Amino acid sequence: MQDFSFPAPPTAPDTAELRAEVRDFLATELADYPAAKRIRSWSGFDADFSRKLGQRGWIGMTWPKEYGGHERSAIERYVVLEELLAAGAPVAAHWIADRQSGPLLLKVGTEEQKRTILPRIAAGEYFFCIGMSEPDSGSDLAAVRTRAVPVEGGWQVNGTKLWTTYAHHAHAMILYCRTGSADDRHGGTSQFLVDLTIPGITIRPIADLSGARHFNEVVFEDVILPHSALIGPEGNGWAQVMSELAYERSGPERFLSTFVLLVELVRAISGQSSSDMKVEALGRLGAHLVVLRRLSRSVAGMLQNGSNPALQAAVVKDLGAIVEQEIPEIVQQLLATEPDLRSSDSLSAVLGYAILNAPAFSLRGGTREILRGIIARGLGLR
């Protein structure tokens, strides 16, 4: 049984000044940004906004200065993230690169990869997508079938990646694929740094229930990658991707996806006489968010200390998805508001978006069943 604890979040310099700076910046930048757009939160893509964050030093905050970073603490970074998400800022352009692709390269990348890529990420000018999920395998990453085989001058890749968020806008992908025996489910995989402009890559959009087209299918047909594209040791892909998932599953985005809807709910209730049921519902949601924030900040500290808190991250992600999905349900129970994406009423439009996207909250970043399997194994229950 693994050690299953959430140590106290790391201490940090007083962050009040930083928090105020971020809020002032957002008040100006998002002054005319409607709630119907804010609800998209970390799914909202705006390259110019990401560049402005890079200019402020709010991307790659914890990285070494020699790679374009700013050597600030994990908690200082966390302050920026939660303020961006709570405000509904459009952060999707740089989000994946800052959250996990950059840290992966910093940890196991070559010196050339670090010096070439990391400063561009930190500047908010280089965007990544995730090449993990595949057709017929989903969250079971051990079932990956995309294969890279050695050829003269590098590797030849064939296969398909699915649900690849913003691949059509990304500059690069971290590709997880098989390089060894199909019988070696964990040891026969590797990761590659892929320039998405090279020949043989086809990117096809996939519309979700709300009509948005941020998902993609990415097909590799005899794509040739140079030897220098390999990230970390050959065959170490499983260990690397597991550490990468700890970054992906533990951040505040895992429980703040519908926070803008909660803000709209509070705004609507504040103009009404509040029943005990409404007060209790808000109190319960507030308590859930406080606990999730504490757990998430704890994982941020563990990652800063070089740990691999995959189990704790799975807990944060699973519990966070439950709360995110509960918020639109509770809004419908408390208010007589019809969800409508096209409504001029902010609450109605935000509720419409949340309802259509809520089913995906327990899918993206690992399905609920996969996460609970990870947790069960960590607790020695399977």
Coordinates of C-alpha atoms in Angstrom, one line a residue:
M1 CA 0.0 0.0 0.0
Q2 CA 1.3 3.4 -1.0
D3 CA 1.8 6.3 1.4
F4 CA -1.5 8.1 1.0
S5 CA -1.2 11.5 2.6
F6 CA -1.7 15.1 1.6
P7 CA 1.1 17.1 3.4
A8 CA 0.5 20.7 4.2
P9 CA 1.0 23.0 1.2
P10 CA 4.5 24.6 1.0
T11 CA 5.0 28.0 2.6
A12 CA 5.6 30.9 0.3
P13 CA 6.3 34.6 0.4
D14 CA 3.3 36.8 1.0
T15 CA 1.2 36.4 -2.2
A16 CA -1.3 39.2 -1.5
E17 CA 0.6 41.7 -3.7
L18 CA 0.9 39.1 -6.6
R19 CA -2.8 38.3 -6.3
A20 CA -3.8 41.9 -6.4
E21 CA -1.6 42.4 -9.5
V22 CA -3.2 39.5 -11.3
R23 CA -6.7 40.8 -10.4
D24 CA -6.0 44.3 -11.6
F25 CA -4.6 42.9 -14.9
L26 CA -7.7 40.7 -15.4
A27 CA -10.1 43.5 -14.5
T28 CA -8.6 45.5 -17.4
E29 CA -8.1 42.7 -19.9
L30 CA -11.5 41.0 -19.3
A31 CA -13.6 44.2 -18.7
D32 CA -15.8 43.5 -21.7
Y33 CA -15.5 39.7 -21.6
P34 CA -19.0 38.2 -21.0
A35 CA -19.9 35.4 -18.7
A36 CA -20.9 33.3 -21.7
K37 CA -17.2 33.3 -22.7
R38 CA -15.7 33.2 -19.2
I39 CA -17.4 29.8 -18.6
R40 CA -15.1 28.3 -21.2
S41 CA -12.3 29.0 -18.8
W42 CA -9.3 26.8 -19.6
S43 CA -11.0 25.8 -22.9
G44 CA -10.9 29.4 -24.2
F45 CA -8.2 29.9 -26.8
D46 CA -6.6 33.4 -27.2
A47 CA -3.0 33.5 -28.4
D48 CA -2.7 37.2 -27.8
F49 CA -3.9 36.9 -24.2
S50 CA -1.3 34.1 -23.6
R51 CA 1.5 36.3 -25.0
K52 CA 0.5 39.0 -22.5
L53 CA 0.7 36.6 -19.7
G54 CA 4.2 35.6 -20.9
Q55 CA 5.3 39.2 -21.0
R56 CA 4.1 39.5 -17.3
G57 CA 6.2 36.5 -16.3
W58 CA 3.2 34.3 -15.5
I59 CA 4.1 31.3 -17.7
G60 CA 6.9 29.0 -16.7
M61 CA 6.9 30.7 -13.3
T62 CA 8.8 28.0 -11.4
W63 CA 11.3 27.2 -14.2
P64 CA 15.0 28.1 -14.0
K65 CA 15.8 31.5 -15.5
E66 CA 18.3 30.0 -17.9
Y67 CA 15.4 28.4 -19.7
G68 CA 13.1 31.4 -19.8
G69 CA 11.5 30.8 -16.4
H70 CA 11.3 33.0 -13.3
E71 CA 12.2 30.8 -10.4
R72 CA 9.1 31.6 -8.4
S73 CA 7.5 29.2 -5.9
A74 CA 4.8 26.6 -6.7
I75 CA 2.3 28.5 -4.5
E76 CA 3.0 31.8 -6.4
R77 CA 2.2 30.0 -9.6
Y78 CA -0.9 28.5 -8.0
V79 CA -2.1 32.0 -7.1
V80 CA -1.9 33.1 -10.7
L81 CA -3.6 29.9 -12.0
E82 CA -6.6 30.1 -9.6
E83 CA -7.1 33.8 -10.3
L84 CA -7.1 33.2 -14.1
L85 CA -9.6 30.3 -13.8
A86 CA -11.9 32.0 -11.3
A87 CA -12.1 35.0 -13.7
G88 CA -12.7 32.7 -16.6
A89 CA -9.7 33.9 -18.5
P90 CA -9.0 32.3 -22.0
V91 CA -5.8 30.3 -21.1
A92 CA -6.1 27.3 -23.4
A93 CA -3.4 28.4 -25.8
H94 CA -0.5 28.1 -23.4
W95 CA -2.2 25.9 -20.7
I96 CA -0.9 22.4 -21.7
A97 CA 2.6 23.6 -22.4
D98 CA 2.9 25.4 -19.1
R99 CA 1.2 22.8 -17.1
Q100 CA 2.9 19.6 -18.3
S101 CA 4.8 19.7 -21.6
G102 CA 7.3 22.2 -20.3
P103 CA 7.8 20.5 -16.9
L104 CA 8.3 17.1 -18.7
L105 CA 11.0 18.6 -21.0
L106 CA 12.6 20.3 -18.0
K107 CA 12.7 17.0 -16.1
V108 CA 13.9 14.5 -18.9
G109 CA 14.4 16.5 -22.0
T110 CA 17.8 17.0 -23.7
E111 CA 19.7 20.2 -23.3
E112 CA 18.9 21.2 -26.9
Q113 CA 15.1 20.5 -26.3
K114 CA 15.2 22.7 -23.1
R115 CA 17.0 25.6 -24.6
T116 CA 15.0 25.5 -27.9
I117 CA 11.5 25.0 -26.6
L118 CA 11.2 26.2 -22.9
P119 CA 11.9 30.0 -23.5
R120 CA 9.3 30.1 -26.2
I121 CA 6.7 28.4 -24.0
A122 CA 7.5 30.9 -21.2
A123 CA 7.0 33.8 -23.6
G124 CA 3.5 32.5 -24.4
E125 CA 4.5 32.0 -28.1
Y126 CA 4.7 28.2 -28.4
F127 CA 1.7 25.9 -27.8
F128 CA 1.5 22.2 -27.2
C129 CA -1.2 19.4 -27.4
I130 CA -1.2 16.0 -25.7
G131 CA -0.7 12.9 -27.8
M132 CA -2.0 10.2 -25.4
S133 CA -5.5 8.9 -26.0
E134 CA -6.3 6.7 -29.0
P135 CA -9.4 5.2 -30.6
D136 CA -10.6 2.0 -28.8
S137 CA -8.2 2.6 -25.9
G138 CA -9.3 5.9 -24.3
S139 CA -7.8 6.3 -20.8
D140 CA -6.1 2.9 -20.9
L141 CA -2.7 4.2 -22.0
A142 CA -1.1 0.8 -21.7
A143 CA -3.2 -0.2 -24.7
V144 CA -1.5 2.4 -27.0
R145 CA -1.1 1.2 -30.6
T146 CA 0.6 4.1 -32.3
R147 CA 4.1 2.8 -33.1
A148 CA 7.5 4.4 -33.8
V149 CA 10.0 2.1 -35.5
P150 CA 13.7 2.9 -36.0
V151 CA 14.7 3.9 -39.5
E152 CA 17.7 5.6 -41.1
G153 CA 18.0 9.0 -39.6
G154 CA 15.3 8.6 -36.9
W155 CA 11.9 7.1 -36.3
Q156 CA 8.9 6.3 -38.5
V157 CA 5.5 6.8 -36.8
N158 CA 2.1 5.4 -37.8
G159 CA -1.1 5.6 -35.8
T160 CA -3.9 7.9 -34.6
K161 CA -4.4 10.1 -31.5
L162 CA -7.9 11.2 -30.4
W163 CA -9.5 14.0 -28.3
T164 CA -6.4 16.0 -29.0
T165 CA -7.3 19.4 -27.6
Y166 CA -6.4 22.4 -29.9
A167 CA -4.0 20.3 -32.0
H168 CA -5.1 22.5 -34.9
H169 CA -3.6 25.6 -33.2
A170 CA -0.7 23.9 -31.4
H171 CA 2.9 24.1 -32.6
A172 CA 4.0 20.8 -31.1
M173 CA 2.8 17.5 -29.5
I174 CA 4.3 15.3 -26.9
L175 CA 3.6 11.9 -28.5
Y176 CA 3.2 8.8 -26.4
C177 CA 3.6 5.6 -28.5
R178 CA 4.9 2.1 -28.6
T179 CA 8.6 1.5 -29.5
G180 CA 9.0 -2.0 -28.1
S181 CA 7.2 -5.3 -27.9
A182 CA 3.4 -5.2 -27.9
D183 CA 3.5 -7.8 -25.0
D184 CA 5.5 -5.3 -22.8
R185 CA 2.5 -3.1 -22.0
H186 CA 4.4 -0.6 -19.9
G187 CA 8.1 -1.0 -20.7
G188 CA 7.8 -0.9 -24.5
T189 CA 6.7 2.8 -24.8
S190 CA 8.4 6.1 -25.4
Q191 CA 7.7 9.8 -25.8
F192 CA 8.6 12.1 -28.7
L193 CA 8.7 15.8 -29.4
V194 CA 6.7 16.3 -32.6
D195 CA 6.6 19.4 -34.8
L196 CA 3.1 19.3 -36.1
T197 CA 4.0 21.0 -39.4
I198 CA 6.1 18.1 -40.7
P199 CA 4.7 15.9 -43.6
G200 CA 2.4 13.0 -42.9
I201 CA 0.4 14.5 -40.1
T202 CA -3.3 15.1 -40.7
I203 CA -5.4 17.0 -38.1
R204 CA -9.2 16.6 -38.3
P205 CA -11.6 18.6 -36.0
I206 CA -14.2 16.9 -33.8
A207 CA -17.3 18.9 -32.7
D208 CA -18.5 18.4 -29.1
L209 CA -22.1 18.7 -27.9
S210 CA -22.0 22.5 -27.6
G211 CA -20.7 22.7 -31.2
A212 CA -17.2 23.8 -30.2
R213 CA -14.4 22.3 -32.2
H214 CA -11.4 22.2 -29.9
F215 CA -11.1 18.4 -30.0
N216 CA -9.2 16.7 -32.9
E217 CA -8.2 13.4 -34.4
V218 CA -4.5 13.4 -35.3
V219 CA -3.3 10.8 -37.8
F220 CA 0.3 9.9 -38.4
E221 CA 1.1 8.2 -41.7
D222 CA 4.8 7.3 -42.2
V223 CA 5.9 10.4 -40.3
I224 CA 9.6 10.6 -40.0
L225 CA 11.0 12.0 -36.7
P226 CA 14.7 12.8 -36.1
H227 CA 16.6 10.9 -33.4
S228 CA 16.6 14.2 -31.5
A229 CA 12.8 14.0 -31.1
L230 CA 13.1 11.3 -28.4
I231 CA 12.2 12.6 -25.0
G232 CA 14.0 10.7 -22.2
P233 CA 15.4 7.2 -22.5
E234 CA 13.8 4.9 -25.1
G235 CA 11.3 2.6 -23.3
N236 CA 10.8 5.0 -20.4
G237 CA 7.5 6.4 -21.8
W238 CA 5.2 4.8 -19.2
A239 CA 7.1 6.2 -16.2
Q240 CA 7.3 9.6 -17.9
V241 CA 3.6 9.8 -18.8
M242 CA 2.6 8.8 -15.3
S243 CA 4.6 11.6 -13.8
E244 CA 3.1 13.9 -16.5
L245 CA -0.4 13.0 -15.5
A246 CA 0.3 14.1 -11.9
Y247 CA 0.6 17.6 -13.4
E248 CA -2.5 17.2 -15.6
R249 CA -4.8 15.9 -13.0
S250 CA -4.1 18.0 -9.9
G251 CA -4.4 21.6 -10.8
P252 CA -7.2 24.1 -9.9
E253 CA -8.7 23.6 -13.4
R254 CA -9.9 20.2 -12.1
F255 CA -12.5 21.8 -9.8
L256 CA -13.0 25.3 -11.2
S257 CA -14.4 24.5 -14.7
T258 CA -17.9 25.6 -13.6
F259 CA -16.9 28.2 -11.1
V260 CA -18.2 31.0 -13.3
L261 CA -21.6 29.4 -13.1
L262 CA -21.3 29.3 -9.3
V263 CA -20.6 33.1 -9.4
E264 CA -23.7 33.6 -11.6
L265 CA -25.7 31.6 -9.1
V266 CA -24.6 33.7 -6.2
R267 CA -25.4 36.8 -8.1
A268 CA -28.9 35.6 -8.9
I269 CA -29.6 34.5 -5.3
S270 CA -28.3 37.7 -3.9
G271 CA -31.2 39.5 -5.4
Q272 CA -33.8 37.1 -3.9
S273 CA -34.9 36.1 -0.5
S274 CA -32.6 33.2 0.4
S275 CA -34.2 30.0 1.6
D276 CA -32.5 27.6 3.9
M277 CA -32.1 25.2 1.0
K278 CA -30.2 27.8 -1.1
V279 CA -27.9 28.8 1.8
E280 CA -27.1 25.2 2.6
A281 CA -26.4 24.4 -1.1
L282 CA -24.0 27.3 -1.4
G283 CA -22.3 26.4 1.9
R284 CA -21.9 22.8 0.9
L285 CA -20.3 23.8 -2.5
G286 CA -18.1 26.3 -0.8
A287 CA -16.9 23.7 1.7
H288 CA -16.1 21.3 -1.2
L289 CA -14.1 23.9 -3.1
V290 CA -12.1 24.8 0.0
V291 CA -11.1 21.2 0.6
L292 CA -10.3 20.6 -3.0
R293 CA -8.1 23.7 -3.1
R294 CA -6.2 22.4 0.0
L295 CA -5.6 19.0 -1.6
S296 CA -4.6 20.6 -5.0
R297 CA -2.1 23.0 -3.3
S298 CA -0.7 20.0 -1.4
V299 CA 0.0 18.2 -4.7
A300 CA 1.6 21.4 -6.1
G301 CA 4.0 21.2 -3.2
M302 CA 4.8 17.6 -3.7
L303 CA 5.5 18.2 -7.4
Q304 CA 7.8 21.1 -6.5
N305 CA 9.7 18.8 -4.2
G306 CA 10.3 16.3 -7.0
S307 CA 7.7 13.7 -5.8
N308 CA 5.4 11.7 -8.2
P309 CA 2.0 12.1 -6.4
A310 CA 0.0 10.2 -9.1
L311 CA -2.3 8.7 -6.5
Q312 CA -3.1 12.0 -4.8
A313 CA -3.6 13.7 -8.2
A314 CA -6.1 11.0 -9.2
V315 CA -8.0 11.8 -6.0
V316 CA -8.1 15.5 -6.7
K317 CA -9.2 14.9 -10.3
D318 CA -12.0 12.5 -9.4
L319 CA -13.4 14.5 -6.5
G320 CA -13.1 17.7 -8.5
A321 CA -15.1 16.3 -11.5
I322 CA -17.9 15.4 -9.1
V323 CA -18.2 18.9 -7.8
E324 CA -17.9 20.4 -11.3
Q325 CA -20.8 18.2 -12.5
E326 CA -22.9 18.9 -9.4
I327 CA -22.9 22.7 -9.8
P328 CA -25.1 22.9 -12.9
E329 CA -27.4 20.3 -11.3
I330 CA -27.7 22.4 -8.2
V331 CA -28.4 25.6 -10.2
Q332 CA -31.3 23.9 -11.9
Q333 CA -32.7 22.7 -8.5
L334 CA -32.5 26.2 -7.0
L335 CA -33.5 28.5 -9.8
A336 CA -36.2 28.4 -12.5
T337 CA -33.7 29.1 -15.3
E338 CA -33.8 27.5 -18.7
P339 CA -30.4 26.6 -20.1
D340 CA -29.9 28.3 -23.5
L341 CA -26.5 28.8 -25.1
R342 CA -27.8 31.7 -27.3
S343 CA -29.7 33.5 -24.5
S344 CA -28.9 37.1 -23.7
D345 CA -29.3 36.3 -20.1
S346 CA -25.9 35.4 -18.6
L347 CA -27.1 32.8 -16.2
S348 CA -29.1 31.0 -18.9
A349 CA -26.2 31.0 -21.4
V350 CA -23.6 29.9 -18.8
L351 CA -25.9 27.2 -17.5
G352 CA -26.5 25.9 -21.1
Y353 CA -22.7 25.6 -21.7
A354 CA -22.1 23.9 -18.4
I355 CA -24.8 21.3 -18.9
L356 CA -23.5 20.4 -22.4
N357 CA -19.9 20.1 -21.2
A358 CA -20.3 18.6 -17.8
P359 CA -20.4 14.9 -19.0
A360 CA -16.9 15.4 -20.3
F361 CA -15.5 16.5 -16.9
S362 CA -15.3 12.8 -15.8
L363 CA -13.7 11.8 -19.1
R364 CA -11.0 14.3 -19.9
G365 CA -7.7 13.7 -18.1
G366 CA -8.7 10.0 -17.4
T367 CA -12.1 8.5 -17.0
R368 CA -13.6 8.0 -13.6
E369 CA -13.3 4.2 -13.8
I370 CA -9.6 4.4 -14.6
L371 CA -8.9 7.0 -11.8
R372 CA -10.7 4.9 -9.3
G373 CA -8.7 1.8 -10.4
I374 CA -5.5 3.8 -9.7
I375 CA -6.8 4.9 -6.3
A376 CA -7.9 1.3 -5.4
R377 CA -4.5 -0.1 -6.3
G378 CA -2.8 2.6 -4.3
L379 CA -4.9 1.7 -1.3
G380 CA -4.1 -2.0 -1.7
L381 CA -7.7 -2.8 -2.6
R382 CA -7.0 -4.5 -5.9

